[in-house]
Amino acid sequence: MPATADTVRRVVHPDGRVEYTNAPAGRKALASTGRETVYKYKDENGVVTFSEARPSRAAFDVIRFECYACRPDSKVNWQRTPLFTGRYDDEIKTTAQEFNIDPALVRAVIHAESAFNPQAVSSKGAQGLMQLMPGTAREVGVTNALDAGQNIRGGVNYLARMIELHNGDVRLATAAYNAGPGAVRRHNGIPPYAETRAYVERVGILHERYRLASN
């Protein structure tokens, strides 16, 4: 059931994160898993509503998390966090084969980017499983980045370009996927951004785990 405006509070954390909660003030709420998409809209009575279900007849705003694996202070144990095996198998295997990429790497990037949430939308506008920015989506021929099949194909296409650009160096390619190839070029390697370095390390851990899980 959606929570209505009279029960939902907007909480700004000291680190700048914004969360919406229906927990009473003063009660410690559990941290978000980072996998939710919350829709904010006005219902037929004009009441502002928050719901996990995408409204079918109302204009809405999306409230969501940022890159799942980018927070340097993440408490997730990346060596033990559950893997998303079995999801989008056909799309990943077919597209990875087409672009000559290890499907385990594709799974690792999807896990790192969106935790396999096909409706994820970032505050910067990145969308879908592989968090494609609108410009990147257009560049790789994606017309609907929230369509899982299109998103995977577009993301794998772009990832393949980054791998080729960096002569097969997966760490540089994933750094470029996160921060852009220009940043990798300017810094002659993985950029000195805490978020990007955390991302590269965690994608590497997930890549190896997905590779072992597929054997």
Short mmCIF file of C-alpha atoms in Angstrom, two decimals:
data_model
loop_
_atom_site.label_atom_id
_atom_site.label_comp_id
_atom_site.label_asym_id
_atom_site.label_seq_id
_atom_site.Cartn_x
_atom_site.Cartn_y
_atom_site.Cartn_z
CA MET A 1 0.00 0.00 0.00
CA PRO A 2 1.30 3.49 -0.80
CA ALA A 3 2.11 5.91 2.01
CA THR A 4 0.31 9.25 1.75
CA ALA A 5 1.80 12.69 2.25
CA ASP A 6 0.58 13.07 5.82
CA THR A 7 2.68 10.07 6.92
CA VAL A 8 5.79 10.47 4.75
CA ARG A 9 8.69 12.63 5.89
CA ARG A 10 11.56 13.92 3.77
CA VAL A 11 14.84 13.32 5.61
CA VAL A 12 18.12 14.97 4.58
CA HIS A 13 21.09 13.09 6.04
CA PRO A 14 24.38 14.80 7.04
CA ASP A 15 26.08 13.34 3.93
CA GLY A 16 23.47 14.92 1.68
CA ARG A 17 21.42 11.80 1.01
CA VAL A 18 17.68 12.40 0.78
CA GLU A 19 15.26 9.68 1.89
CA TYR A 20 11.51 9.50 2.26
CA THR A 21 10.15 7.54 5.20
CA ASN A 22 6.89 6.91 7.03
CA ALA A 23 8.77 6.02 10.24
CA PRO A 24 7.79 8.39 13.08
CA ALA A 25 10.26 11.14 13.86
CA GLY A 26 12.84 9.99 16.40
CA ARG A 27 12.59 6.34 15.44
CA LYS A 28 15.70 4.96 13.81
CA ALA A 29 14.84 3.69 10.35
CA LEU A 30 16.66 0.88 8.62
CA ALA A 31 19.00 1.92 5.83
CA SER A 32 17.75 1.63 2.29
CA THR A 33 18.94 -1.42 0.39
CA GLY A 34 19.63 0.79 -2.62
CA ARG A 35 17.46 -1.39 -4.84
CA GLU A 36 14.13 0.41 -4.59
CA THR A 37 12.43 2.71 -7.04
CA VAL A 38 9.82 4.93 -5.37
CA TYR A 39 7.26 6.85 -7.42
CA LYS A 40 5.87 10.18 -6.20
CA TYR A 41 2.59 11.33 -7.76
CA LYS A 42 -0.84 12.85 -7.07
CA ASP A 43 -3.70 10.39 -6.87
CA GLU A 44 -7.22 10.96 -8.23
CA ASN A 45 -8.06 12.96 -5.10
CA GLY A 46 -5.05 15.24 -5.46
CA VAL A 47 -3.20 13.63 -2.56
CA VAL A 48 0.59 13.36 -2.97
CA THR A 49 1.40 9.66 -2.81
CA PHE A 50 4.57 7.57 -2.62
CA SER A 51 4.49 4.02 -3.93
CA GLU A 52 6.77 1.22 -5.16
CA ALA A 53 4.19 0.56 -7.91
CA ARG A 54 4.58 2.66 -11.04
CA PRO A 55 1.33 4.65 -11.56
CA SER A 56 -0.43 3.94 -14.83
CA ARG A 57 -2.56 7.08 -15.15
CA ALA A 58 -0.68 9.86 -13.40
CA ALA A 59 2.43 11.91 -14.06
CA PHE A 60 5.11 10.98 -11.56
CA ASP A 61 8.59 11.73 -10.27
CA VAL A 62 11.09 8.98 -9.53
CA ILE A 63 12.98 8.92 -6.23
CA ARG A 64 15.86 6.48 -6.31
CA PHE A 65 19.36 5.58 -5.24
CA GLU A 66 22.69 6.38 -6.87
CA CYS A 67 25.16 3.87 -8.34
CA TYR A 68 24.86 0.83 -6.10
CA ALA A 69 28.60 0.08 -5.88
CA CYS A 70 29.99 3.62 -5.94
CA ARG A 71 29.74 4.67 -2.30
CA PRO A 72 33.25 4.53 -0.83
CA ASP A 73 31.79 4.00 2.65
CA SER A 74 29.50 1.13 1.60
CA LYS A 75 29.07 -1.51 4.30
CA VAL A 76 28.24 -4.23 1.77
CA ASN A 77 30.56 -7.24 1.92
CA TRP A 78 31.22 -7.56 -1.80
CA GLN A 79 32.82 -10.97 -1.33
CA ARG A 80 29.65 -12.36 0.22
CA THR A 81 26.70 -10.28 -0.94
CA PRO A 82 24.16 -12.52 -2.77
CA LEU A 83 24.58 -12.70 -6.53
CA PHE A 84 21.77 -12.15 -9.00
CA THR A 85 22.25 -15.40 -10.90
CA GLY A 86 19.56 -16.51 -13.31
CA ARG A 87 18.21 -13.07 -14.12
CA TYR A 88 18.12 -11.95 -17.77
CA ASP A 89 20.16 -15.02 -18.75
CA ASP A 90 19.15 -15.08 -22.41
CA GLU A 91 19.63 -11.35 -22.95
CA ILE A 92 23.03 -11.32 -21.25
CA LYS A 93 24.40 -14.45 -22.92
CA THR A 94 23.22 -13.48 -26.40
CA THR A 95 24.45 -9.88 -26.20
CA ALA A 96 27.74 -10.78 -24.54
CA GLN A 97 28.43 -13.27 -27.31
CA GLU A 98 27.55 -10.71 -29.98
CA PHE A 99 30.01 -8.17 -28.57
CA ASN A 100 32.61 -10.75 -27.47
CA ILE A 101 32.44 -9.90 -23.76
CA ASP A 102 32.52 -12.23 -20.78
CA PRO A 103 28.88 -12.51 -19.62
CA ALA A 104 30.16 -12.61 -16.03
CA LEU A 105 31.52 -9.09 -16.54
CA VAL A 106 28.15 -7.93 -17.85
CA ARG A 107 26.47 -9.34 -14.75
CA ALA A 108 29.06 -7.64 -12.54
CA VAL A 109 28.44 -4.25 -14.14
CA ILE A 110 24.65 -4.61 -13.90
CA HIS A 111 24.99 -5.62 -10.24
CA ALA A 112 27.29 -2.68 -9.54
CA GLU A 113 25.21 -0.15 -11.43
CA SER A 114 21.63 -0.98 -10.45
CA ALA A 115 21.55 -4.18 -8.37
CA PHE A 116 19.52 -5.63 -11.26
CA ASN A 117 16.73 -3.04 -10.93
CA PRO A 118 15.46 -2.45 -14.50
CA GLN A 119 13.59 0.70 -13.45
CA ALA A 120 16.51 2.41 -11.70
CA VAL A 121 16.88 6.11 -12.54
CA SER A 122 19.67 8.23 -11.07
CA SER A 123 19.50 11.89 -10.09
CA LYS A 124 21.83 12.58 -13.04
CA GLY A 125 19.47 10.87 -15.47
CA ALA A 126 21.16 7.46 -15.90
CA GLN A 127 18.55 4.78 -16.54
CA GLY A 128 17.91 1.09 -16.30
CA LEU A 129 19.93 -2.00 -15.54
CA MET A 130 23.23 -0.66 -16.89
CA GLN A 131 22.49 2.97 -15.99
CA LEU A 132 22.75 4.51 -19.44
CA MET A 133 22.91 8.29 -19.66
CA PRO A 134 20.58 9.73 -22.33
CA GLY A 135 23.47 10.71 -24.59
CA THR A 136 25.08 7.30 -24.32
CA ALA A 137 21.72 5.62 -24.95
CA ARG A 138 21.29 7.61 -28.17
CA GLU A 139 24.86 6.82 -29.20
CA VAL A 140 24.26 3.06 -28.96
CA GLY A 141 20.79 3.13 -30.50
CA VAL A 142 18.66 2.69 -27.38
CA THR A 143 15.23 4.32 -27.65
CA ASN A 144 13.87 3.12 -24.30
CA ALA A 145 16.53 2.70 -21.63
CA LEU A 146 13.97 1.26 -19.19
CA ASP A 147 13.38 -1.69 -21.49
CA ALA A 148 15.64 -4.40 -20.07
CA GLY A 149 16.59 -5.95 -23.41
CA GLN A 150 17.45 -2.62 -25.04
CA ASN A 151 19.32 -1.46 -21.97
CA ILE A 152 21.48 -4.58 -21.78
CA ARG A 153 22.30 -4.45 -25.48
CA GLY A 154 23.17 -0.75 -25.31
CA GLY A 155 25.20 -1.11 -22.13
CA VAL A 156 27.16 -4.10 -23.44
CA ASN A 157 27.78 -2.28 -26.71
CA TYR A 158 29.21 0.70 -24.81
CA LEU A 159 31.22 -1.51 -22.45
CA ALA A 160 32.71 -3.33 -25.45
CA ARG A 161 33.75 0.03 -26.90
CA MET A 162 35.46 0.93 -23.63
CA ILE A 163 37.31 -2.41 -23.56
CA GLU A 164 38.48 -1.94 -27.14
CA LEU A 165 39.49 1.67 -26.47
CA HIS A 166 41.65 0.52 -23.55
CA ASN A 167 43.23 -2.43 -25.34
CA GLY A 168 41.41 -5.09 -23.38
CA ASP A 169 42.21 -3.66 -19.93
CA VAL A 170 39.01 -4.42 -18.03
CA ARG A 171 39.88 -2.21 -15.05
CA LEU A 172 40.44 0.82 -17.26
CA ALA A 173 37.33 -0.04 -19.27
CA THR A 174 35.15 -0.19 -16.16
CA ALA A 175 36.69 3.03 -14.88
CA ALA A 176 35.77 4.63 -18.21
CA TYR A 177 32.27 3.17 -17.99
CA ASN A 178 31.87 4.86 -14.61
CA ALA A 179 33.73 8.16 -14.99
CA GLY A 180 34.00 8.50 -18.77
CA PRO A 181 36.90 7.76 -21.12
CA GLY A 182 38.01 11.39 -20.98
CA ALA A 183 38.70 11.12 -17.25
CA VAL A 184 40.75 7.97 -17.77
CA ARG A 185 42.72 9.67 -20.52
CA ARG A 186 43.34 12.85 -18.50
CA HIS A 187 44.62 10.89 -15.51
CA ASN A 188 46.47 8.31 -17.60
CA GLY A 189 44.77 5.54 -15.67
CA ILE A 190 41.99 5.02 -13.16
CA PRO A 191 40.89 8.53 -12.08
CA PRO A 192 41.62 9.50 -8.46
CA TYR A 193 37.92 9.67 -7.60
CA ALA A 194 36.99 7.66 -4.52
CA GLU A 195 33.69 6.60 -6.11
CA THR A 196 35.34 5.37 -9.32
CA ARG A 197 38.10 3.50 -7.53
CA ALA A 198 35.54 1.82 -5.26
CA TYR A 199 33.45 0.95 -8.31
CA VAL A 200 36.36 -0.59 -10.22
CA GLU A 201 37.41 -2.73 -7.26
CA ARG A 202 33.88 -3.94 -6.60
CA VAL A 203 33.17 -4.72 -10.26
CA GLY A 204 36.38 -6.78 -10.22
CA ILE A 205 35.22 -8.74 -7.18
CA LEU A 206 31.76 -9.31 -8.65
CA HIS A 207 33.23 -10.29 -12.03
CA GLU A 208 35.30 -13.04 -10.46
CA ARG A 209 32.38 -14.25 -8.35
CA TYR A 210 29.98 -14.37 -11.30
CA ARG A 211 32.64 -16.13 -13.37
CA LEU A 212 33.09 -18.81 -10.69
CA ALA A 213 29.32 -19.14 -10.26
CA SER A 214 28.89 -19.85 -13.96
CA ASN A 215 31.35 -22.79 -13.92
#
